[in-house]
Short mmCIF file of C-alpha atoms and ligand atoms in Angstrom, two decimals:
data_model
loop_
_atom_site.label_atom_id
_atom_site.label_comp_id
_atom_site.label_asym_id
_atom_site.label_seq_id
_atom_site.Cartn_x
_atom_site.Cartn_y
_atom_site.Cartn_z
CA MET N 51 4.70 -7.93 -27.41
CA ASN N 52 3.56 -11.15 -25.69
CA LEU N 53 3.91 -10.81 -21.93
CA ALA N 54 3.16 -13.01 -18.94
CA ILE N 55 2.56 -11.77 -15.40
CA VAL N 56 2.80 -14.41 -12.69
CA GLY N 57 0.72 -13.39 -9.66
CA SER N 58 -2.61 -11.60 -10.10
CA GLY N 59 -2.65 -9.55 -6.89
CA TYR N 60 -2.65 -5.75 -6.74
CA VAL N 61 0.61 -5.30 -8.59
CA GLY N 62 0.27 -8.14 -11.10
CA LEU N 63 -3.32 -7.41 -12.06
CA VAL N 64 -2.88 -3.65 -12.46
CA THR N 65 0.42 -4.04 -14.32
CA GLY N 66 -0.94 -6.71 -16.67
CA THR N 67 -4.07 -4.70 -17.38
CA CYS N 68 -2.16 -1.50 -18.14
CA PHE N 69 0.27 -3.37 -20.40
CA ALA N 70 -2.75 -4.72 -22.31
CA GLU N 71 -4.26 -1.23 -22.44
CA VAL N 72 -1.20 0.09 -24.34
CA GLY N 73 -1.45 -2.76 -26.86
CA HIS N 74 0.57 -5.71 -25.52
CA ARG N 75 -0.88 -9.23 -25.40
CA VAL N 76 -0.88 -10.19 -21.75
CA VAL N 77 -1.58 -13.43 -19.95
CA CYS N 78 -1.97 -13.12 -16.17
CA VAL N 79 -1.21 -16.26 -14.18
CA ASP N 80 -2.40 -17.19 -10.71
CA ASN N 81 -2.31 -20.49 -8.83
CA ASP N 82 -5.63 -19.64 -7.15
CA LEU N 83 -8.08 -21.27 -9.57
CA LYS N 84 -11.07 -19.55 -7.98
CA LYS N 85 -9.47 -16.16 -8.61
CA VAL N 86 -8.63 -17.10 -12.20
CA HIS N 87 -12.26 -18.07 -12.86
CA GLN N 88 -13.52 -14.87 -11.21
CA LEU N 89 -11.22 -12.78 -13.38
CA GLN N 90 -12.24 -14.69 -16.50
CA ASP N 91 -15.86 -13.80 -15.60
CA GLY N 92 -14.93 -10.12 -15.25
CA GLN N 93 -15.07 -10.05 -11.42
CA ILE N 94 -12.27 -8.04 -9.86
CA PRO N 95 -11.21 -9.29 -6.41
CA ILE N 96 -9.88 -5.89 -5.26
CA TYR N 97 -11.21 -2.33 -5.21
CA GLU N 98 -9.01 -0.12 -7.34
CA PRO N 99 -10.50 2.92 -9.10
CA GLY N 100 -10.69 2.46 -12.87
CA LEU N 101 -9.44 -1.12 -12.89
CA GLU N 102 -12.66 -3.01 -13.53
CA GLU N 103 -13.48 -1.08 -16.72
CA LEU N 104 -9.96 -1.54 -18.04
CA VAL N 105 -9.96 -5.29 -17.35
CA LYS N 106 -13.29 -5.75 -19.10
CA LYS N 107 -12.25 -3.61 -22.06
CA ASN N 108 -8.97 -5.46 -22.62
CA VAL N 109 -10.43 -8.93 -22.11
CA ALA N 110 -13.09 -8.06 -24.72
CA ALA N 111 -10.37 -6.82 -27.09
CA GLY N 112 -8.55 -10.16 -26.73
CA ARG N 113 -5.40 -8.57 -25.30
CA LEU N 114 -5.83 -9.76 -21.70
CA SER N 115 -6.40 -13.32 -20.49
CA PHE N 116 -6.10 -15.32 -17.28
CA THR N 117 -4.75 -18.78 -16.64
CA ALA N 118 -3.44 -21.03 -13.88
CA SER N 119 -0.82 -22.55 -16.18
CA ILE N 120 2.72 -21.20 -15.93
CA GLU N 121 3.71 -23.63 -18.70
CA HIS N 122 1.28 -21.98 -21.11
CA ALA N 123 2.40 -18.48 -20.07
CA VAL N 124 6.10 -19.28 -20.50
CA ALA N 125 5.50 -20.90 -23.89
CA GLU N 126 3.57 -17.85 -25.17
CA SER N 127 5.63 -14.96 -23.79
CA LEU N 128 9.09 -13.52 -24.40
CA VAL N 129 8.97 -11.62 -21.11
CA ILE N 130 7.71 -13.12 -17.86
CA PHE N 131 7.09 -10.81 -14.90
CA ILE N 132 7.13 -12.20 -11.37
CA ALA N 133 4.60 -10.27 -9.24
CA VAL N 134 3.94 -12.62 -6.34
CA PRO N 135 3.68 -11.67 -2.65
CA THR N 136 6.82 -11.19 -0.57
CA PRO N 137 5.28 -11.28 2.93
CA PRO N 138 7.13 -10.21 6.06
CA GLN N 139 8.52 -12.77 8.50
CA PRO N 140 8.52 -12.31 12.29
CA ASP N 141 12.22 -11.28 12.28
CA GLY N 142 11.57 -8.47 9.78
CA SER N 143 13.09 -10.25 6.79
CA VAL N 144 11.07 -11.08 3.68
CA ASP N 145 9.67 -14.48 2.84
CA LEU N 146 11.00 -15.08 -0.67
CA SER N 147 9.59 -18.58 -1.02
CA PHE N 148 6.89 -17.51 -3.52
CA VAL N 149 9.48 -15.79 -5.71
CA GLU N 150 11.74 -18.84 -5.51
CA GLY N 151 8.85 -21.22 -6.21
CA VAL N 152 7.80 -19.29 -9.31
CA ALA N 153 11.42 -19.09 -10.54
CA ARG N 154 11.66 -22.87 -10.29
CA GLU N 155 8.37 -23.40 -12.08
CA ILE N 156 9.32 -21.00 -14.84
CA ALA N 157 12.75 -22.65 -15.16
CA VAL N 158 11.49 -26.09 -16.11
CA HIS N 159 9.31 -24.71 -18.92
CA ILE N 160 11.90 -22.49 -20.59
CA LYS N 161 12.87 -23.71 -24.06
CA ASP N 162 13.94 -20.56 -25.95
CA TYR N 163 15.36 -17.21 -24.83
CA ARG N 164 13.25 -15.62 -22.11
CA ILE N 165 13.49 -12.48 -19.99
CA VAL N 166 12.41 -13.04 -16.38
CA VAL N 167 11.50 -9.78 -14.67
CA ASP N 168 11.18 -9.33 -10.95
CA LYS N 169 8.37 -6.85 -10.18
CA SER N 170 7.78 -7.91 -6.58
CA THR N 171 9.53 -5.74 -4.00
CA VAL N 172 12.58 -7.71 -2.91
CA PRO N 173 15.83 -7.16 -1.02
CA VAL N 174 18.91 -6.26 -3.01
CA LYS N 175 20.64 -9.28 -4.59
CA THR N 176 17.39 -11.25 -5.08
CA GLY N 177 17.67 -10.99 -8.89
CA GLU N 178 21.04 -12.72 -8.74
CA LYS N 179 19.44 -15.52 -6.71
CA VAL N 180 16.55 -15.83 -9.19
CA ALA N 181 19.05 -16.23 -12.05
CA GLN N 182 20.99 -18.88 -10.09
CA THR N 183 17.75 -20.73 -9.26
CA ILE N 184 16.62 -20.86 -12.88
CA LYS N 185 20.05 -22.10 -13.98
CA ARG N 186 20.05 -24.72 -11.23
CA TYR N 187 16.74 -26.24 -12.32
CA ASN N 188 17.37 -25.78 -16.04
CA PRO N 189 21.12 -25.48 -16.68
CA GLY N 190 20.58 -24.92 -20.42
CA ALA N 191 18.02 -22.10 -19.97
CA ASP N 192 18.83 -19.06 -22.11
CA ILE N 193 17.63 -16.24 -19.85
CA ASP N 194 18.20 -12.75 -18.61
CA VAL N 195 16.90 -11.68 -15.21
CA VAL N 196 15.75 -8.07 -14.88
CA SER N 197 14.62 -6.02 -11.89
CA ASN N 198 11.75 -3.67 -12.73
CA PRO N 199 10.30 -2.30 -9.48
CA GLU N 200 6.82 -0.79 -9.41
CA PHE N 201 5.99 2.54 -7.81
CA LEU N 202 2.21 2.41 -7.86
CA ARG N 203 0.10 3.43 -4.92
CA GLU N 204 -3.02 1.57 -3.98
CA GLY N 205 -6.05 3.71 -4.70
CA SER N 206 -4.36 5.43 -7.67
CA ALA N 207 -2.58 2.40 -9.08
CA VAL N 208 -3.99 2.63 -12.61
CA GLU N 209 -3.11 6.30 -12.94
CA ASP N 210 0.36 5.78 -11.40
CA LEU N 211 1.02 2.98 -13.86
CA MET N 212 -0.28 4.77 -16.94
CA LYS N 213 1.56 8.02 -16.09
CA PRO N 214 4.72 7.00 -14.24
CA ASP N 215 7.38 9.48 -13.03
CA ARG N 216 10.05 7.06 -14.18
CA ILE N 217 10.60 3.48 -15.23
CA VAL N 218 13.52 1.67 -13.60
CA ILE N 219 15.03 -1.27 -15.42
CA GLY N 220 17.90 -3.13 -13.76
CA VAL N 221 19.64 -5.47 -16.16
CA SER N 222 22.49 -7.93 -15.97
CA SER N 223 23.03 -8.00 -19.74
CA ASP N 224 22.36 -5.54 -22.56
CA ARG N 225 20.32 -8.13 -24.44
CA ALA N 226 17.30 -7.53 -22.19
CA THR N 227 17.36 -3.73 -22.48
CA GLY N 228 15.78 -3.46 -25.96
CA PRO N 229 12.66 -5.56 -25.25
CA MET N 230 12.19 -3.90 -21.84
CA LYS N 231 12.34 -0.43 -23.41
CA GLU N 232 9.89 -1.55 -26.09
CA ILE N 233 7.39 -2.68 -23.43
CA TYR N 234 7.49 0.72 -21.77
CA SER N 235 7.82 3.01 -24.79
CA PRO N 236 4.01 3.64 -24.99
CA PHE N 237 4.05 5.08 -21.46
CA ASN N 238 6.14 8.12 -22.50
CA ALA N 239 8.11 8.20 -19.24
CA PRO N 240 11.85 8.55 -18.61
CA ILE N 241 13.43 5.10 -18.66
CA MET N 242 16.41 4.59 -16.36
CA VAL N 243 18.58 1.57 -17.07
CA THR N 244 20.77 0.42 -14.18
CA ASP N 245 22.44 -2.74 -12.94
CA LEU N 246 20.27 -5.32 -11.18
CA ASN N 247 21.27 -4.49 -7.60
CA SER N 248 20.80 -0.73 -8.03
CA ALA N 249 17.27 -1.20 -9.36
CA GLU N 250 16.36 -3.34 -6.36
CA LEU N 251 17.83 -0.75 -4.02
CA ILE N 252 15.99 2.12 -5.73
CA LYS N 253 12.71 0.54 -4.65
CA HIS N 254 13.60 -0.04 -0.99
CA ALA N 255 15.37 3.31 -0.73
CA SER N 256 12.38 5.17 -2.25
CA ASN N 257 9.73 3.63 0.00
CA SER N 258 11.92 4.09 3.07
CA PHE N 259 12.53 7.73 2.17
CA LEU N 260 8.78 8.37 1.82
CA ALA N 261 8.18 6.70 5.20
CA LEU N 262 10.97 8.86 6.61
CA LYS N 263 9.19 11.99 5.36
CA ILE N 264 6.02 10.87 7.14
CA SER N 265 7.82 10.11 10.43
CA TYR N 266 9.67 13.42 10.15
CA ILE N 267 6.46 15.41 9.85
CA ASN N 268 4.86 13.34 12.62
CA ALA N 269 7.79 14.17 14.91
CA VAL N 270 7.46 17.85 13.99
CA ALA N 271 3.69 17.63 14.70
CA ALA N 272 4.50 16.62 18.29
CA ILE N 273 6.64 19.74 18.62
CA CYS N 274 3.81 21.83 17.15
CA GLU N 275 1.50 20.49 19.85
CA ALA N 276 4.02 21.27 22.56
CA SER N 277 4.69 24.78 21.26
CA GLY N 278 1.31 25.88 19.94
CA ALA N 279 2.39 25.98 16.28
CA ASN N 280 0.27 24.58 13.43
CA ILE N 281 1.66 21.57 11.54
CA GLU N 282 -0.30 22.37 8.38
CA ARG N 283 1.35 25.79 8.11
CA VAL N 284 4.75 24.27 8.88
CA ALA N 285 4.31 21.55 6.23
CA ASP N 286 3.11 24.12 3.66
CA GLY N 287 6.11 26.32 4.40
CA MET N 288 8.55 23.43 4.17
CA GLY N 289 6.87 21.89 1.12
CA ALA N 290 7.04 25.11 -0.88
CA ASP N 291 10.78 24.48 -1.15
CA LYS N 292 11.12 22.46 -4.36
CA ARG N 293 13.97 20.49 -2.81
CA ILE N 294 11.59 19.23 -0.11
CA GLY N 295 8.14 19.12 -1.76
CA ARG N 296 4.76 19.10 0.00
CA ALA N 297 3.86 15.47 -0.82
CA PHE N 298 4.06 12.93 2.01
CA LEU N 299 4.21 15.65 4.64
CA ASN N 300 0.70 14.94 5.90
CA THR N 301 0.70 14.15 9.57
CA GLY N 302 -1.63 11.49 10.95
CA ILE N 303 -1.74 8.32 13.00
CA GLY N 304 1.33 6.89 11.24
CA TYR N 305 1.92 5.03 8.00
CA GLY N 306 0.54 1.54 7.40
CA GLY N 307 -0.30 -0.70 4.48
CA SER N 308 1.27 -3.69 2.86
CA CYS N 309 4.37 -1.81 1.70
CA PHE N 310 5.98 0.74 4.02
CA PRO N 311 6.05 -1.25 7.29
CA LYS N 312 7.27 -4.38 5.51
CA ASP N 313 9.77 -2.61 3.24
CA LEU N 314 11.33 -0.67 6.10
CA SER N 315 11.91 -3.77 8.20
CA ALA N 316 13.25 -5.62 5.16
CA PHE N 317 15.61 -2.76 4.25
CA ILE N 318 16.88 -2.53 7.84
CA ARG N 319 17.39 -6.28 7.87
CA ILE N 320 19.22 -6.58 4.53
CA SER N 321 21.38 -3.58 5.47
CA ASP N 322 22.32 -5.37 8.71
CA GLU N 323 23.18 -8.49 6.75
CA LEU N 324 25.42 -6.40 4.50
CA GLY N 325 27.19 -4.99 7.57
CA CYS N 326 25.49 -1.55 7.60
CA ASP N 327 23.45 -0.58 10.65
CA PHE N 328 20.67 1.65 9.22
CA ARG N 329 19.88 3.38 12.55
CA LEU N 330 18.02 6.22 10.85
CA LEU N 331 15.33 3.84 9.61
CA LYS N 332 15.03 2.19 13.01
CA GLU N 333 14.10 5.62 14.38
CA VAL N 334 11.58 6.11 11.54
CA GLU N 335 9.87 2.91 12.72
CA ALA N 336 10.00 3.99 16.38
CA ILE N 337 8.39 7.37 15.58
CA ASN N 338 5.67 5.56 13.64
CA ARG N 339 4.88 3.34 16.62
CA ASP N 340 4.84 6.38 18.96
CA GLN N 341 2.45 8.22 16.66
CA LYS N 342 -0.26 5.62 17.19
CA GLU N 343 0.37 5.64 20.95
CA ARG N 344 0.23 9.45 21.12
CA PHE N 345 -3.18 9.36 19.43
CA LEU N 346 -4.49 6.68 21.80
CA LYS N 347 -3.21 8.70 24.74
CA LYS N 348 -5.30 11.69 23.66
CA VAL N 349 -8.41 9.48 23.51
CA ARG N 350 -7.68 8.02 26.94
CA GLU N 351 -7.01 11.43 28.46
CA SER N 352 -10.40 12.73 27.27
CA LEU N 353 -12.55 9.68 27.93
CA TRP N 354 -10.67 8.67 31.12
CA VAL N 355 -12.14 5.13 31.46
CA LEU N 356 -12.58 3.29 28.15
CA ARG N 357 -14.50 0.32 29.51
CA HIS N 358 -18.08 0.32 28.09
CA LYS N 359 -17.51 3.63 26.29
CA LYS N 360 -19.28 3.73 22.92
CA ILE N 361 -16.80 4.81 20.28
CA GLY N 362 -17.72 5.44 16.65
CA VAL N 363 -14.92 4.80 14.15
CA LEU N 364 -14.78 6.28 10.66
CA GLY N 365 -12.30 4.50 8.42
CA LEU N 366 -10.63 1.10 8.67
CA ALA N 367 -8.58 0.95 5.44
CA PHE N 368 -4.87 1.78 5.77
CA LYS N 369 -5.54 4.93 3.72
CA GLY N 370 -8.33 6.43 1.62
CA ASN N 371 -9.52 5.06 -1.74
CA THR N 372 -8.71 1.44 -1.03
CA ASP N 373 -10.36 -1.57 0.59
CA ASP N 374 -6.99 -2.81 1.84
CA VAL N 375 -6.69 -3.28 5.61
CA ARG N 376 -3.26 -4.92 5.70
CA SER N 377 -1.13 -3.35 8.46
CA SER N 378 -3.77 -0.65 8.83
CA VAL N 379 -3.06 1.62 11.78
CA ALA N 380 -6.83 2.14 12.06
CA ILE N 381 -7.29 -1.58 12.72
CA ASP N 382 -4.47 -1.54 15.32
CA ILE N 383 -6.12 1.37 17.13
CA VAL N 384 -9.55 -0.29 17.14
CA ARG N 385 -8.02 -3.52 18.47
CA GLN N 386 -6.36 -1.63 21.32
CA LEU N 387 -9.61 0.15 22.20
CA ILE N 388 -11.37 -3.22 22.32
CA VAL N 389 -8.66 -4.62 24.61
CA GLU N 390 -9.33 -1.66 26.90
CA GLY N 391 -13.05 -2.48 26.98
CA ALA N 392 -14.56 0.03 24.54
CA ASP N 393 -17.63 -0.80 22.51
CA ILE N 394 -16.94 0.02 18.83
CA ARG N 395 -19.20 0.80 15.88
CA ALA N 396 -17.35 1.33 12.65
CA TYR N 397 -17.89 2.41 9.08
CA ASP N 398 -15.63 2.38 6.04
CA PRO N 399 -16.82 3.07 2.49
CA LYS N 400 -14.96 0.06 1.01
CA ALA N 401 -13.00 -1.86 3.64
CA MET N 402 -15.68 -3.31 5.95
CA ASP N 403 -15.79 -6.73 4.28
CA LYS N 404 -12.05 -7.15 4.64
CA ALA N 405 -12.02 -5.72 8.18
CA ARG N 406 -14.88 -7.86 9.53
CA PRO N 407 -12.87 -11.08 10.07
CA LEU N 408 -10.10 -9.08 11.78
CA LEU N 409 -12.52 -7.29 14.12
CA PRO N 410 -15.30 -9.75 14.99
CA GLU N 411 -16.27 -7.70 18.09
CA VAL N 412 -16.97 -4.56 16.08
CA LYS N 413 -20.44 -3.66 14.84
CA MET N 414 -20.10 -2.48 11.25
CA VAL N 415 -22.81 -0.01 10.23
CA ALA N 416 -24.24 0.66 6.79
CA GLN N 417 -24.10 4.47 6.95
CA ALA N 418 -21.28 6.66 8.25
CA GLU N 419 -23.75 8.73 10.30
CA GLU N 420 -24.73 5.70 12.39
CA VAL N 421 -21.35 5.62 14.16
CA ALA N 422 -22.57 8.73 16.00
CA ASP N 423 -25.57 7.02 17.63
CA SER N 424 -25.21 7.37 21.44
CA ALA N 425 -21.44 7.60 20.98
CA ASP N 426 -19.14 8.98 23.66
CA ALA N 427 -16.62 9.85 20.95
CA ILE N 428 -15.95 9.56 17.22
CA LEU N 429 -12.50 8.68 15.87
CA LEU N 430 -11.72 9.47 12.22
CA LEU N 431 -8.91 7.09 11.24
CA THR N 432 -8.75 6.93 7.42
CA GLU N 433 -8.43 9.88 5.03
CA TRP N 434 -11.56 9.19 2.93
CA ASN N 435 -12.53 12.41 1.17
CA GLU N 436 -16.23 11.69 1.63
CA PHE N 437 -15.86 12.06 5.42
CA LYS N 438 -15.33 15.80 4.86
CA SER N 439 -18.92 16.25 3.73
CA LEU N 440 -20.77 14.15 6.31
CA PRO N 441 -23.76 15.83 8.05
CA TRP N 442 -21.54 16.60 11.05
CA GLN N 443 -23.95 18.94 12.75
CA ALA N 444 -26.71 16.31 12.73
CA MET N 445 -24.23 13.64 13.82
CA LYS N 446 -23.23 15.69 16.83
CA LYS N 447 -26.84 15.71 17.98
CA ARG N 448 -26.92 11.89 17.91
CA MET N 449 -23.91 11.60 20.26
CA LEU N 450 -23.84 11.31 24.06
CA SER N 451 -20.80 13.55 24.28
CA PRO N 452 -19.40 15.56 21.36
CA LEU N 453 -15.78 14.34 21.33
CA LEU N 454 -14.25 14.13 17.85
CA PHE N 455 -10.69 12.87 17.29
CA ASP N 456 -9.44 13.46 13.76
CA GLY N 457 -6.43 11.19 13.22
CA ARG N 458 -5.87 12.49 9.69
CA ASN N 459 -6.38 16.25 10.00
CA LEU N 460 -9.11 15.84 7.42
CA LEU N 461 -11.68 18.20 8.90
CA ASN N 462 -11.71 21.95 9.43
CA PRO N 463 -11.12 22.66 13.15
CA GLU N 464 -13.03 25.97 13.21
CA GLU N 465 -16.03 24.47 11.46
CA MET N 466 -16.11 21.42 13.77
CA ARG N 467 -15.82 23.61 16.86
CA ALA N 468 -18.59 25.83 15.52
CA PHE N 469 -20.79 22.72 15.26
CA GLY N 470 -20.16 22.18 18.97
CA PHE N 471 -17.59 19.40 18.82
CA THR N 472 -14.69 19.14 21.22
CA TYR N 473 -12.36 18.60 18.31
CA THR N 474 -8.84 17.16 18.58
CA SER N 475 -6.51 16.60 15.63
CA ILE N 476 -2.74 16.21 15.18
CA GLY N 477 -0.22 19.01 15.57
CA ARG N 478 -2.65 21.92 15.27
C1 UGA X 511 3.52 2.98 -1.34
C2 UGA X 511 4.32 3.96 -2.22
O1 UGA X 511 3.74 5.26 -2.12
C3 UGA X 511 4.31 3.51 -3.67
O2 UGA X 511 5.14 4.38 -4.44
C4 UGA X 511 4.85 2.09 -3.74
O3 UGA X 511 4.85 1.59 -5.07
C5 UGA X 511 3.99 1.18 -2.88
O4 UGA X 511 4.04 1.66 -1.52
C6 UGA X 511 4.53 -0.22 -2.95
O5 UGA X 511 5.68 -0.45 -2.52
O6 UGA X 511 3.89 -1.10 -3.54
P1 UGA X 511 0.91 2.59 -0.81
O7 UGA X 511 1.39 1.65 0.27
O8 UGA X 511 -0.16 2.14 -1.74
O9 UGA X 511 2.15 3.03 -1.74
O10 UGA X 511 0.38 3.88 -0.07
P2 UGA X 511 0.89 5.37 0.22
O11 UGA X 511 0.00 6.31 -0.49
O12 UGA X 511 2.33 5.51 0.03
O13 UGA X 511 0.55 5.47 1.79
C7 UGA X 511 1.23 4.64 2.74
C8 UGA X 511 0.82 5.02 4.15
O14 UGA X 511 1.36 6.29 4.51
C9 UGA X 511 -0.68 5.14 4.38
O15 UGA X 511 -1.00 4.57 5.64
C10 UGA X 511 -0.95 6.62 4.36
O16 UGA X 511 -2.08 6.98 5.10
C11 UGA X 511 0.33 7.14 5.01
N1 UGA X 511 0.66 8.53 4.64
C12 UGA X 511 0.95 8.86 3.36
C13 UGA X 511 0.75 9.50 5.65
O17 UGA X 511 0.52 9.22 6.84
N2 UGA X 511 1.10 10.77 5.30
C14 UGA X 511 1.38 11.13 4.02
O18 UGA X 511 1.71 12.32 3.79
C15 UGA X 511 1.32 10.14 3.03
#
């Protein structure tokens, strides 16, 4: 089928590429001409495992192309996906101006029947507004608007998209169901057809529930610290119950990224607007803020005065396997340490280029080991697997004092203590 994806960011690019991989003809649209030219030349602006090979393969096969022209994309494609950013606003609501702008642009080019699919994460009732907008700017447009939320995680986006747990399709008319099912039939996943509003809610409710799991385990980790229990054993014991599950029960410095913080505030906000005070989610946010503070407190308690202390930081991305630093708790922590006068050296396997402009005071080093040089402490802030196998013993020798704070419970406490570190982690 001929498909258009408007917006070539994380979601749009991965979705378009995977659609091409299963045999559809996909045109990805972006208004950033530089990005379009880069993509046409096979340069991928983001780090996402497996993506570059797939883009190159599908461009070469003639199934994937890039353009800046919405007109061309609308003319060529029965189904047009909107995958543009929905950034947060200071009051917690979502800025829907990109979605609205694209809906207007699509509207004026529609001549025959088209299905307009919202893939961006949006508050409930946005699909209705998109349909109204298209009708306003093109009263004769023969369209159906569909909500088709994505559930991919950065760092495993290609795999999540190729092997989804479920596909959610929210429709306002049966006419759109057939083509939408056809698009997804090669993925061999359960397809759930709902109304438009339910599909939009499934996305916000899912992300908020996952964030809730994280805040729950973080709150339990604090109780483990106070009581001498071990959070890993508690999470394993809880997670063995199929009704609970072990996933997303990893304690740490709190959740970050471009999705959870934004989606929680947006869900709280839209719930308020609909007359429902979602107090539970407000507490999830509060616990997440506390988690970062509790970690900083441990650092302050050990180092006492932070001014002129040399602190080595491992990890700046909001989680492992990505170069994304948006709403990264690691970045927040480094910023706070700088405010308090610490001198920071940092290393991240992929995120240093994106972190540099956000942290101009930080010296980024080429090798992870270098963060240890004359350091008063090392903070591990992102769950990169490769940090497990660093030459820790040698690194300890390069430090002024052997303080190691593991914000992700990534390392083995006994092993680190055997190497001579004063090792602190979370809830154990
Ligand atoms: C999240 C969801 O997992 C995806 O299903 C969803 O499609 C996506 O948002 C989105 O809305 O686009 P993502 O933000 O890429 O995906 O990252 P996650 O793997 O969910 O991690 C989010 C944050 O939670 C990270 O900071 C991570 O370190 C933290 N986390 C995750 C924990 O602290 N503990 C855990 O057990 C799991």
